[in-house]
Every structure is written in C-alpha cells, then in structure tokens.
Amino acid sequence: MRTEGEVEDPDPVPDPVRWSTAMEAALYGPGGFYVRPGGPGPAGHFRTSVHASPLYAGAVARLLRWVDARLGHPAELDLVDVGAGRGELLTGVLGALPADVAGRVRAVAVERAERPAGLDGRIRWVGQVPRGTTGLLFANEWLDNVPLDVAQDGHYVLVDREGTETRGPAVSGADRAWLERWWPGAGRAEIGRGRDEAWAGAVRSVSRGLAVAVDYAHTRDARPPFGTLTGFRGGREVAPVPDGTCDVTAHVALDACAGPGAVLLSQREALGLLGVSGARPPLALASTDPAGYVRALARAGEAAELTARGGLGDFGWLVQPVGVAGWPG
C-alpha cells in the first residue's frame, strides 16, 4: 500500500527495452516525470528560457504580432504552445500583448499533464496538437523529450529501469536509413526519426502561419561523437535513469526535422532579430534616471543570459513558414 505523499511509480515495462520505450514510460506513463500530479513541473528541475526572463515571452509576443500582420490581422489568431509545461509561456505572451491583439488570440496549451490550478481561463488545455492553426505554433524544449532510440556500433541499445544498458539487435530498416543520412559513422548515436515525424505532424497542423521549434540542437556537420542522452533532477544534471524520478532528454537533430523553406538560427540570432539585446544601457542614464538605469541594466542582464554563447544563446530555432513569406529578419 502506498503511504501518503509517496510517489507513484511509472507503469512498469519489461526489462530490458529500447530507449524509446523506456523514455515513454518514464516520462509519460502513469506516475511519469511529466504527468505526475502535484509536482513542481519542469521549472522545478531545470531552467529554460521561459523561466529565465519575461523578455523571452515578450519576444514570442513580437513574433506573434509579426505573424498577425502577415495574416492580415484575422478575427481569431491562434497561439499554440506544444509542450506547455505549466502554461508559463502562454501566460507571459498574453500579458505582453496589447489588449486589442490579446483579445483576438486563441491560446492553446498542448501538454500531457493535467491542467494546473489557477491557470488563466483564456488558455485552452489539450493533450494533442489541434488541427487548423492560423497563427503561431511554438514548441519550446518539446522535441528533446520526444522518445527516441539509441544505437551503439550498429545495434540498438537496450536499458532497464536502473539505467543499465545492454546490446540489442542490429539497427535496420528506416532507422538504419536515418542514421546513414543524418548521423553517419558514429559509434553511438540517437535516432531522431520519431522526432522528425512528430515535428512534421505539428507543422501539418498549421493551416497558415509559422511553426517554431526551439531546443538543444546539433547539425550533421557537428554531431556529438558519444550522443547527448542525459537526465535532470532538482536543477542538476544526473544519469538518465528511466525510472520516472528524473527528466530523460537528448539534443535534437533540428536539421533532420527541417522541411522545405525552413530557417535554422541560433537563439542568439533569433532573439536579436526580435529585439532582445544584452547591450548595457548608456551610463548617462544613471544620472538622469537612476531607477530607469537600474531597470534597463537588469533587462540587459536577463537578455545576456538568453543570448549567451555556451548557454541558452546556443539553442537552435527551427522556423517553418506555412503559407506566409519568410521570417522577421
């Protein structure tokens, strides 16, 4: 019998299994890391751009307004947040928009966890990406948690609930073709085919507008030689043990996800185009408006974190136009 406050274990799976099966159970099965009720949510375990500064939500709000203009200011403007956490980004974007724009926005959070208590009533909470979006679909750190398989020396890697790995059968079929095209020659690699399919499905849900994925990323010319699979718990990086007690994540091959006409940028580049700058305010402002200088200095510090080399600024942005031209830059 479970005692009060004891965490429910994720739905058990046979051991050992391929990593995709283990991730699905550990993250999204009953009692899994992302669906466990009453917990702090992702913000309690790792820091994302959404949690780092309201400047991030402000930049997404500016991007939504750009999309709005390209669509001719429709009566209803969709904003879909895939992998919405506890709704922090949508809440921030709605707060950053002018009232006349916010009043036309249909905000949708896509998340497998239950709707959090006290969330803004304007935000619709769903478990799957809705169809027919006209506006902006935004997926911040979603794809890195889409389960994937791991290959080692041409064979699938199997794993048990304690994180112990063993050699599985040879990689074949579509997975082998994906590796040969997108991650050739590696001793250990993460097979991103399922993520490509997940992103393609999200893009197909957009009737007109933009689909944007933001994530830890790498490209074919610089794949990490030993993969990126890891875990996070309580703000610390830990071993990726698929027992439901920690996040299990891997960087995303965003170039493999990209469809025709897509643009790949670093977060540093993307936020710069959306008006986020880490430049310090002029020192003269300290004499004429000391309080304003302190506020501007704080904003510059937050912007610097969002755009830092070796940090959040190195995240990849995959921007996929659907029926609209280009990108704000």
mmCIF file of C-alpha atoms in Angstrom:
data_model
loop_
_atom_site.group_PDB
_atom_site.id
_atom_site.type_symbol
_atom_site.label_atom_id
_atom_site.label_comp_id
_atom_site.label_asym_id
_atom_site.label_seq_id
_atom_site.Cartn_x
_atom_site.Cartn_y
_atom_site.Cartn_z
ATOM 1 C CA MET A 1 0.000 0.000 0.000
ATOM 2 C CA ARG A 2 1.313 3.476 -0.930
ATOM 3 C CA THR A 3 1.689 5.820 2.020
ATOM 4 C CA GLU A 4 0.565 9.440 1.911
ATOM 5 C CA GLY A 5 2.963 11.575 -0.148
ATOM 6 C CA GLU A 6 4.702 8.585 -1.711
ATOM 7 C CA VAL A 7 5.327 8.994 -5.457
ATOM 8 C CA GLU A 8 3.506 6.563 -7.723
ATOM 9 C CA ASP A 9 5.911 4.547 -9.839
ATOM 10 C CA PRO A 10 5.665 4.813 -13.616
ATOM 11 C CA ASP A 11 3.886 1.998 -15.385
ATOM 12 C CA PRO A 12 6.370 -0.891 -15.356
ATOM 13 C CA VAL A 13 7.788 -2.157 -18.652
ATOM 14 C CA PRO A 14 9.663 -5.380 -19.314
ATOM 15 C CA ASP A 15 13.448 -5.152 -18.877
ATOM 16 C CA PRO A 16 15.475 -4.509 -20.842
ATOM 17 C CA VAL A 17 13.811 -2.461 -23.597
ATOM 18 C CA ARG A 18 14.832 0.005 -26.275
ATOM 19 C CA TRP A 19 15.356 3.545 -25.036
ATOM 20 C CA SER A 20 12.224 4.879 -26.781
ATOM 21 C CA THR A 21 10.023 2.503 -24.791
ATOM 22 C CA ALA A 22 11.829 3.300 -21.546
ATOM 23 C CA MET A 23 11.534 7.067 -22.118
ATOM 24 C CA GLU A 24 7.842 6.872 -22.925
ATOM 25 C CA ALA A 25 7.106 5.029 -19.683
ATOM 26 C CA ALA A 26 9.442 7.110 -17.512
ATOM 27 C CA LEU A 27 8.250 10.485 -18.787
ATOM 28 C CA TYR A 28 4.610 9.954 -19.723
ATOM 29 C CA GLY A 29 3.410 6.669 -18.205
ATOM 30 C CA PRO A 30 1.303 6.631 -15.024
ATOM 31 C CA GLY A 31 3.357 8.395 -12.366
ATOM 32 C CA GLY A 32 5.843 9.521 -15.025
ATOM 33 C CA PHE A 33 8.076 12.549 -14.654
ATOM 34 C CA TYR A 34 5.965 14.905 -16.785
ATOM 35 C CA VAL A 35 2.484 13.746 -15.832
ATOM 36 C CA ARG A 36 2.835 13.232 -12.080
ATOM 37 C CA PRO A 37 0.179 15.414 -10.379
ATOM 38 C CA GLY A 38 1.068 17.939 -7.734
ATOM 39 C CA GLY A 39 4.739 18.283 -8.615
ATOM 40 C CA PRO A 40 6.606 21.496 -9.411
ATOM 41 C CA GLY A 41 6.645 20.818 -13.137
ATOM 42 C CA PRO A 42 9.673 21.268 -15.376
ATOM 43 C CA ALA A 43 10.600 24.579 -13.718
ATOM 44 C CA GLY A 44 11.399 22.671 -10.528
ATOM 45 C CA HIS A 45 14.092 20.615 -12.232
ATOM 46 C CA PHE A 46 15.733 22.687 -14.953
ATOM 47 C CA ARG A 47 15.890 26.284 -16.138
ATOM 48 C CA THR A 48 14.543 27.082 -19.578
ATOM 49 C CA SER A 49 14.441 30.372 -21.458
ATOM 50 C CA VAL A 50 10.795 30.755 -20.437
ATOM 51 C CA HIS A 51 11.771 30.720 -16.769
ATOM 52 C CA ALA A 52 14.935 32.799 -17.215
ATOM 53 C CA SER A 53 13.268 36.079 -18.138
ATOM 54 C CA PRO A 54 9.953 37.645 -19.219
ATOM 55 C CA LEU A 55 11.940 39.032 -22.151
ATOM 56 C CA TYR A 56 11.522 35.631 -23.788
ATOM 57 C CA ALA A 57 7.731 35.782 -23.684
ATOM 58 C CA GLY A 58 7.977 39.368 -24.938
ATOM 59 C CA ALA A 59 9.998 38.195 -27.944
ATOM 60 C CA VAL A 60 7.435 35.475 -28.719
ATOM 61 C CA ALA A 61 4.707 38.112 -28.439
ATOM 62 C CA ARG A 62 6.538 40.242 -31.032
ATOM 63 C CA LEU A 63 6.856 37.199 -33.286
ATOM 64 C CA LEU A 64 3.126 36.542 -32.939
ATOM 65 C CA ARG A 65 2.373 40.142 -33.913
ATOM 66 C CA TRP A 66 4.594 39.718 -36.994
ATOM 67 C CA VAL A 67 2.600 36.609 -37.935
ATOM 68 C CA ASP A 68 -0.631 38.506 -37.258
ATOM 69 C CA ALA A 69 0.397 41.210 -39.721
ATOM 70 C CA ARG A 70 1.352 38.637 -42.362
ATOM 71 C CA LEU A 71 -2.061 37.014 -41.962
ATOM 72 C CA GLY A 72 -3.885 40.326 -42.353
ATOM 73 C CA HIS A 73 -4.979 40.607 -38.700
ATOM 74 C CA PRO A 74 -7.589 37.826 -38.662
ATOM 75 C CA ALA A 75 -10.553 37.968 -36.269
ATOM 76 C CA GLU A 76 -9.100 34.952 -34.436
ATOM 77 C CA LEU A 77 -5.345 34.467 -34.086
ATOM 78 C CA ASP A 78 -4.079 31.107 -32.836
ATOM 79 C CA LEU A 79 -1.165 30.692 -30.460
ATOM 80 C CA VAL A 80 -0.373 27.024 -29.792
ATOM 81 C CA ASP A 81 2.303 26.120 -27.232
ATOM 82 C CA VAL A 82 3.427 22.496 -27.658
ATOM 83 C CA GLY A 83 4.969 21.060 -24.505
ATOM 84 C CA ALA A 84 3.481 23.878 -22.455
ATOM 85 C CA GLY A 85 4.759 22.845 -19.018
ATOM 86 C CA ARG A 86 2.541 24.702 -16.570
ATOM 87 C CA GLY A 87 1.455 27.328 -19.101
ATOM 88 C CA GLU A 88 4.142 29.850 -18.173
ATOM 89 C CA LEU A 89 4.958 30.919 -21.742
ATOM 90 C CA LEU A 90 1.354 31.419 -22.814
ATOM 91 C CA THR A 91 0.654 33.407 -19.668
ATOM 92 C CA GLY A 92 3.661 35.615 -20.353
ATOM 93 C CA VAL A 93 2.807 36.167 -24.019
ATOM 94 C CA LEU A 94 -0.800 37.100 -23.277
ATOM 95 C CA GLY A 95 0.454 39.587 -20.701
ATOM 96 C CA ALA A 96 2.930 41.111 -23.162
ATOM 97 C CA LEU A 97 0.420 41.674 -25.984
ATOM 98 C CA PRO A 98 -1.580 44.862 -26.474
ATOM 99 C CA ALA A 99 -5.182 44.401 -25.350
ATOM 100 C CA ASP A 100 -6.559 44.631 -28.909
ATOM 101 C CA VAL A 101 -4.303 41.769 -30.052
ATOM 102 C CA ALA A 102 -4.695 39.643 -26.910
ATOM 103 C CA GLY A 103 -8.447 39.871 -27.316
ATOM 104 C CA ARG A 104 -8.236 38.064 -30.665
ATOM 105 C CA VAL A 105 -5.801 35.353 -29.543
ATOM 106 C CA ARG A 106 -6.949 31.764 -29.093
ATOM 107 C CA ALA A 107 -4.268 30.406 -26.750
ATOM 108 C CA VAL A 108 -3.875 26.621 -26.647
ATOM 109 C CA ALA A 109 -1.543 24.682 -24.345
ATOM 110 C CA VAL A 110 -0.617 21.196 -25.569
ATOM 111 C CA GLU A 111 0.548 19.095 -22.638
ATOM 112 C CA ARG A 112 0.079 15.523 -21.419
ATOM 113 C CA ALA A 113 -0.026 16.562 -17.755
ATOM 114 C CA GLU A 114 -3.244 17.771 -16.167
ATOM 115 C CA ARG A 115 -4.235 21.428 -16.371
ATOM 116 C CA PRO A 116 -2.648 23.332 -13.468
ATOM 117 C CA ALA A 117 -4.895 25.016 -10.954
ATOM 118 C CA GLY A 118 -5.306 28.757 -11.323
ATOM 119 C CA LEU A 119 -4.248 28.936 -14.977
ATOM 120 C CA ASP A 120 -5.573 31.902 -16.983
ATOM 121 C CA GLY A 121 -9.060 30.966 -18.173
ATOM 122 C CA ARG A 122 -8.265 32.221 -21.676
ATOM 123 C CA ILE A 123 -5.868 29.306 -22.162
ATOM 124 C CA ARG A 124 -7.367 26.106 -23.557
ATOM 125 C CA TRP A 125 -5.617 22.941 -22.270
ATOM 126 C CA VAL A 126 -5.425 19.905 -24.603
ATOM 127 C CA GLY A 127 -3.471 16.671 -24.842
ATOM 128 C CA GLN A 128 -2.779 16.683 -28.594
ATOM 129 C CA VAL A 129 -1.785 19.280 -31.167
ATOM 130 C CA PRO A 130 -5.008 20.755 -32.604
ATOM 131 C CA ARG A 131 -5.598 20.932 -36.332
ATOM 132 C CA GLY A 132 -6.170 24.042 -38.417
ATOM 133 C CA THR A 133 -3.941 26.541 -36.610
ATOM 134 C CA THR A 134 -3.908 30.010 -38.153
ATOM 135 C CA GLY A 135 -1.150 31.883 -36.369
ATOM 136 C CA LEU A 136 1.897 30.671 -34.451
ATOM 137 C CA LEU A 137 2.712 27.170 -33.232
ATOM 138 C CA PHE A 138 5.615 27.365 -30.777
ATOM 139 C CA ALA A 139 7.412 24.359 -29.262
ATOM 140 C CA ASN A 140 9.971 25.348 -26.648
ATOM 141 C CA GLU A 141 12.012 22.345 -25.465
ATOM 142 C CA TRP A 142 9.419 19.822 -26.620
ATOM 143 C CA LEU A 143 11.302 17.733 -29.162
ATOM 144 C CA ASP A 144 14.136 16.883 -26.765
ATOM 145 C CA ASN A 145 11.590 14.903 -24.732
ATOM 146 C CA VAL A 146 10.073 13.037 -27.672
ATOM 147 C CA PRO A 147 11.278 9.465 -27.014
ATOM 148 C CA LEU A 148 13.980 8.087 -29.272
ATOM 149 C CA ASP A 149 16.160 5.019 -29.673
ATOM 150 C CA VAL A 150 19.909 4.893 -29.148
ATOM 151 C CA ALA A 151 22.318 2.970 -31.367
ATOM 152 C CA GLN A 152 25.791 1.715 -30.477
ATOM 153 C CA ASP A 153 28.065 0.224 -33.154
ATOM 154 C CA GLY A 154 25.107 -0.517 -35.405
ATOM 155 C CA HIS A 155 22.921 -2.133 -32.730
ATOM 156 C CA TYR A 156 20.043 -0.809 -30.671
ATOM 157 C CA VAL A 157 20.917 -0.065 -27.050
ATOM 158 C CA LEU A 158 18.614 -1.707 -24.505
ATOM 159 C CA VAL A 159 18.129 -0.328 -20.982
ATOM 160 C CA ASP A 160 16.496 -1.436 -17.734
ATOM 161 C CA ARG A 161 14.787 0.705 -15.067
ATOM 162 C CA GLU A 162 18.068 1.150 -13.202
ATOM 163 C CA GLY A 163 19.724 2.598 -16.319
ATOM 164 C CA THR A 164 21.926 -0.412 -17.083
ATOM 165 C CA GLU A 165 22.465 -0.762 -20.827
ATOM 166 C CA THR A 166 22.949 -3.900 -22.909
ATOM 167 C CA ARG A 167 23.443 -4.635 -26.596
ATOM 168 C CA GLY A 168 20.280 -5.209 -28.617
ATOM 169 C CA PRO A 169 19.510 -6.333 -32.163
ATOM 170 C CA ALA A 170 21.028 -4.724 -35.225
ATOM 171 C CA VAL A 171 19.519 -1.436 -36.380
ATOM 172 C CA SER A 172 17.628 -1.951 -39.624
ATOM 173 C CA GLY A 173 15.018 -0.500 -41.951
ATOM 174 C CA ALA A 174 14.007 3.144 -41.650
ATOM 175 C CA ASP A 175 16.132 3.664 -38.525
ATOM 176 C CA ARG A 176 19.257 2.480 -40.305
ATOM 177 C CA ALA A 177 18.471 4.716 -43.291
ATOM 178 C CA TRP A 178 18.037 7.691 -40.922
ATOM 179 C CA LEU A 179 21.430 7.050 -39.314
ATOM 180 C CA GLU A 180 23.153 6.702 -42.667
ATOM 181 C CA ARG A 181 21.725 10.012 -43.839
ATOM 182 C CA TRP A 182 21.797 12.134 -40.693
ATOM 183 C CA TRP A 183 24.350 10.654 -38.266
ATOM 184 C CA PRO A 184 26.775 8.535 -40.291
ATOM 185 C CA GLY A 185 29.887 6.898 -38.912
ATOM 186 C CA ALA A 186 29.180 7.406 -35.210
ATOM 187 C CA GLY A 187 29.924 4.717 -32.647
ATOM 188 C CA ARG A 188 26.971 5.915 -30.535
ATOM 189 C CA ALA A 189 24.083 7.917 -31.925
ATOM 190 C CA GLU A 190 20.497 8.891 -31.131
ATOM 191 C CA ILE A 191 17.970 8.000 -33.813
ATOM 192 C CA GLY A 192 15.843 11.089 -34.378
ATOM 193 C CA ARG A 193 13.378 9.666 -36.898
ATOM 194 C CA GLY A 194 10.475 9.771 -34.414
ATOM 195 C CA ARG A 195 11.182 13.415 -33.700
ATOM 196 C CA ASP A 196 11.207 14.223 -37.414
ATOM 197 C CA GLU A 197 7.776 12.615 -37.669
ATOM 198 C CA ALA A 198 6.468 14.388 -34.568
ATOM 199 C CA TRP A 199 7.583 17.767 -35.895
ATOM 200 C CA ALA A 200 6.209 17.081 -39.384
ATOM 201 C CA GLY A 201 2.858 16.301 -37.769
ATOM 202 C CA ALA A 202 2.944 19.556 -35.811
ATOM 203 C CA VAL A 203 3.743 21.526 -38.980
ATOM 204 C CA ARG A 204 0.880 19.816 -40.831
ATOM 205 C CA SER A 205 -1.474 21.098 -38.131
ATOM 206 C CA VAL A 206 -0.774 24.690 -39.201
ATOM 207 C CA SER A 207 -3.049 25.996 -41.953
ATOM 208 C CA ARG A 208 -1.249 29.357 -42.244
ATOM 209 C CA GLY A 209 1.427 30.981 -40.142
ATOM 210 C CA LEU A 210 4.663 29.837 -38.542
ATOM 211 C CA ALA A 211 5.747 26.701 -36.726
ATOM 212 C CA VAL A 212 8.791 27.234 -34.494
ATOM 213 C CA ALA A 213 10.766 24.621 -32.549
ATOM 214 C CA VAL A 214 13.369 25.778 -30.012
ATOM 215 C CA ASP A 215 15.694 23.250 -28.430
ATOM 216 C CA TYR A 216 19.117 21.952 -27.582
ATOM 217 C CA ALA A 217 20.317 21.087 -31.056
ATOM 218 C CA HIS A 218 23.108 19.877 -33.309
ATOM 219 C CA THR A 219 23.561 19.567 -37.053
ATOM 220 C CA ARG A 220 25.035 16.913 -39.309
ATOM 221 C CA ASP A 221 28.432 18.602 -39.589
ATOM 222 C CA ALA A 222 28.886 18.649 -35.800
ATOM 223 C CA ARG A 223 27.118 15.680 -34.263
ATOM 224 C CA PRO A 224 28.443 14.834 -30.771
ATOM 225 C CA PRO A 225 30.562 11.661 -31.061
ATOM 226 C CA PHE A 226 29.073 9.958 -27.992
ATOM 227 C CA GLY A 227 25.498 11.259 -28.134
ATOM 228 C CA THR A 228 23.752 13.580 -25.695
ATOM 229 C CA LEU A 229 21.322 11.444 -23.693
ATOM 230 C CA THR A 230 21.189 12.706 -20.101
ATOM 231 C CA GLY A 231 18.911 13.379 -17.135
ATOM 232 C CA PHE A 232 17.939 16.322 -14.917
ATOM 233 C CA ARG A 233 16.578 16.379 -11.397
ATOM 234 C CA GLY A 234 16.261 19.284 -8.977
ATOM 235 C CA GLY A 235 18.333 21.606 -11.140
ATOM 236 C CA ARG A 236 21.231 19.170 -11.531
ATOM 237 C CA GLU A 237 22.338 17.009 -14.421
ATOM 238 C CA VAL A 238 22.114 13.336 -13.462
ATOM 239 C CA ALA A 239 22.433 9.930 -15.106
ATOM 240 C CA PRO A 240 19.495 9.207 -17.455
ATOM 241 C CA VAL A 241 17.817 6.513 -15.385
ATOM 242 C CA PRO A 242 14.336 5.762 -16.820
ATOM 243 C CA ASP A 243 12.563 5.159 -13.509
ATOM 244 C CA GLY A 244 10.363 8.276 -13.574
ATOM 245 C CA THR A 245 12.330 10.246 -10.986
ATOM 246 C CA CYS A 246 14.196 12.475 -13.458
ATOM 247 C CA ASP A 247 13.857 14.082 -16.841
ATOM 248 C CA VAL A 248 15.377 11.999 -19.643
ATOM 249 C CA THR A 249 16.368 14.105 -22.620
ATOM 250 C CA ALA A 250 18.623 14.269 -25.673
ATOM 251 C CA HIS A 251 19.569 17.094 -28.001
ATOM 252 C CA VAL A 252 17.659 17.401 -31.272
ATOM 253 C CA ALA A 253 18.921 16.967 -34.840
ATOM 254 C CA LEU A 254 16.946 20.016 -35.970
ATOM 255 C CA ASP A 255 18.383 19.906 -39.487
ATOM 256 C CA ALA A 256 16.793 16.472 -39.945
ATOM 257 C CA CYS A 257 13.437 17.876 -38.767
ATOM 258 C CA ALA A 258 13.517 20.862 -41.138
ATOM 259 C CA GLY A 259 11.070 20.892 -44.035
ATOM 260 C CA PRO A 260 11.174 22.866 -47.309
ATOM 261 C CA GLY A 261 11.648 26.578 -46.739
ATOM 262 C CA ALA A 262 12.652 26.204 -43.100
ATOM 263 C CA VAL A 263 15.158 28.562 -41.477
ATOM 264 C CA LEU A 264 17.680 27.375 -38.858
ATOM 265 C CA LEU A 265 19.018 30.013 -36.448
ATOM 266 C CA SER A 266 20.716 30.124 -33.100
ATOM 267 C CA GLN A 267 18.651 31.587 -30.269
ATOM 268 C CA ARG A 268 21.162 34.414 -30.106
ATOM 269 C CA GLU A 269 20.367 35.302 -33.730
ATOM 270 C CA ALA A 270 16.624 34.796 -33.425
ATOM 271 C CA LEU A 271 16.199 36.894 -30.279
ATOM 272 C CA GLY A 272 18.399 39.599 -31.726
ATOM 273 C CA LEU A 273 16.035 39.859 -34.693
ATOM 274 C CA LEU A 274 13.143 40.056 -32.225
ATOM 275 C CA GLY A 275 14.669 42.960 -30.336
ATOM 276 C CA VAL A 276 16.339 41.226 -27.378
ATOM 277 C CA SER A 277 19.766 42.718 -26.751
ATOM 278 C CA GLY A 278 22.227 42.272 -23.918
ATOM 279 C CA ALA A 279 23.805 45.673 -24.551
ATOM 280 C CA ARG A 280 24.253 47.724 -21.380
ATOM 281 C CA PRO A 281 22.245 50.954 -21.128
ATOM 282 C CA PRO A 282 24.162 54.217 -21.562
ATOM 283 C CA LEU A 283 25.870 55.294 -18.343
ATOM 284 C CA ALA A 284 24.443 58.789 -18.730
ATOM 285 C CA LEU A 285 21.020 57.358 -17.913
ATOM 286 C CA ALA A 286 22.238 56.654 -14.387
ATOM 287 C CA SER A 287 22.468 60.425 -13.786
ATOM 288 C CA THR A 288 19.188 61.448 -15.417
ATOM 289 C CA ASP A 289 17.014 58.459 -14.406
ATOM 290 C CA PRO A 290 18.723 56.246 -11.793
ATOM 291 C CA ALA A 291 15.724 53.941 -11.357
ATOM 292 C CA GLY A 292 15.329 53.602 -15.113
ATOM 293 C CA TYR A 293 19.024 52.785 -15.417
ATOM 294 C CA VAL A 294 18.741 50.012 -12.832
ATOM 295 C CA ARG A 295 15.732 48.537 -14.645
ATOM 296 C CA ALA A 296 17.499 48.721 -18.003
ATOM 297 C CA LEU A 297 20.610 47.132 -16.504
ATOM 298 C CA ALA A 298 18.526 44.252 -15.129
ATOM 299 C CA ARG A 299 16.902 43.729 -18.530
ATOM 300 C CA ALA A 300 20.315 43.727 -20.183
ATOM 301 C CA GLY A 301 21.494 41.053 -17.750
ATOM 302 C CA GLU A 302 18.463 38.887 -18.496
ATOM 303 C CA ALA A 303 18.947 39.384 -22.240
ATOM 304 C CA ALA A 304 22.599 38.435 -21.895
ATOM 305 C CA GLU A 305 21.602 35.128 -20.265
ATOM 306 C CA LEU A 306 19.090 34.368 -23.009
ATOM 307 C CA THR A 307 21.654 35.030 -25.745
ATOM 308 C CA ALA A 308 24.869 33.825 -24.086
ATOM 309 C CA ARG A 309 27.389 31.790 -26.070
ATOM 310 C CA GLY A 310 27.873 28.421 -24.483
ATOM 311 C CA GLY A 311 24.452 28.721 -22.853
ATOM 312 C CA LEU A 312 20.879 29.495 -23.841
ATOM 313 C CA GLY A 313 22.027 31.554 -26.816
ATOM 314 C CA ASP A 314 23.306 28.391 -28.497
ATOM 315 C CA PHE A 315 19.857 26.784 -28.597
ATOM 316 C CA GLY A 316 18.569 26.139 -32.097
ATOM 317 C CA TRP A 317 15.460 27.763 -33.578
ATOM 318 C CA LEU A 318 13.781 25.899 -36.434
ATOM 319 C CA VAL A 319 11.346 28.259 -38.153
ATOM 320 C CA GLN A 320 8.936 26.720 -40.655
ATOM 321 C CA PRO A 321 6.701 29.107 -42.639
ATOM 322 C CA VAL A 322 3.329 27.753 -43.752
ATOM 323 C CA GLY A 323 1.579 29.896 -46.318
ATOM 324 C CA VAL A 324 3.426 33.072 -45.291
ATOM 325 C CA ALA A 325 6.665 34.548 -46.526
ATOM 326 C CA GLY A 326 9.908 34.427 -44.628
ATOM 327 C CA TRP A 327 10.835 35.374 -41.102
ATOM 328 C CA PRO A 328 11.073 38.730 -39.309
ATOM 329 C CA GLY A 329 14.772 39.025 -40.204
#
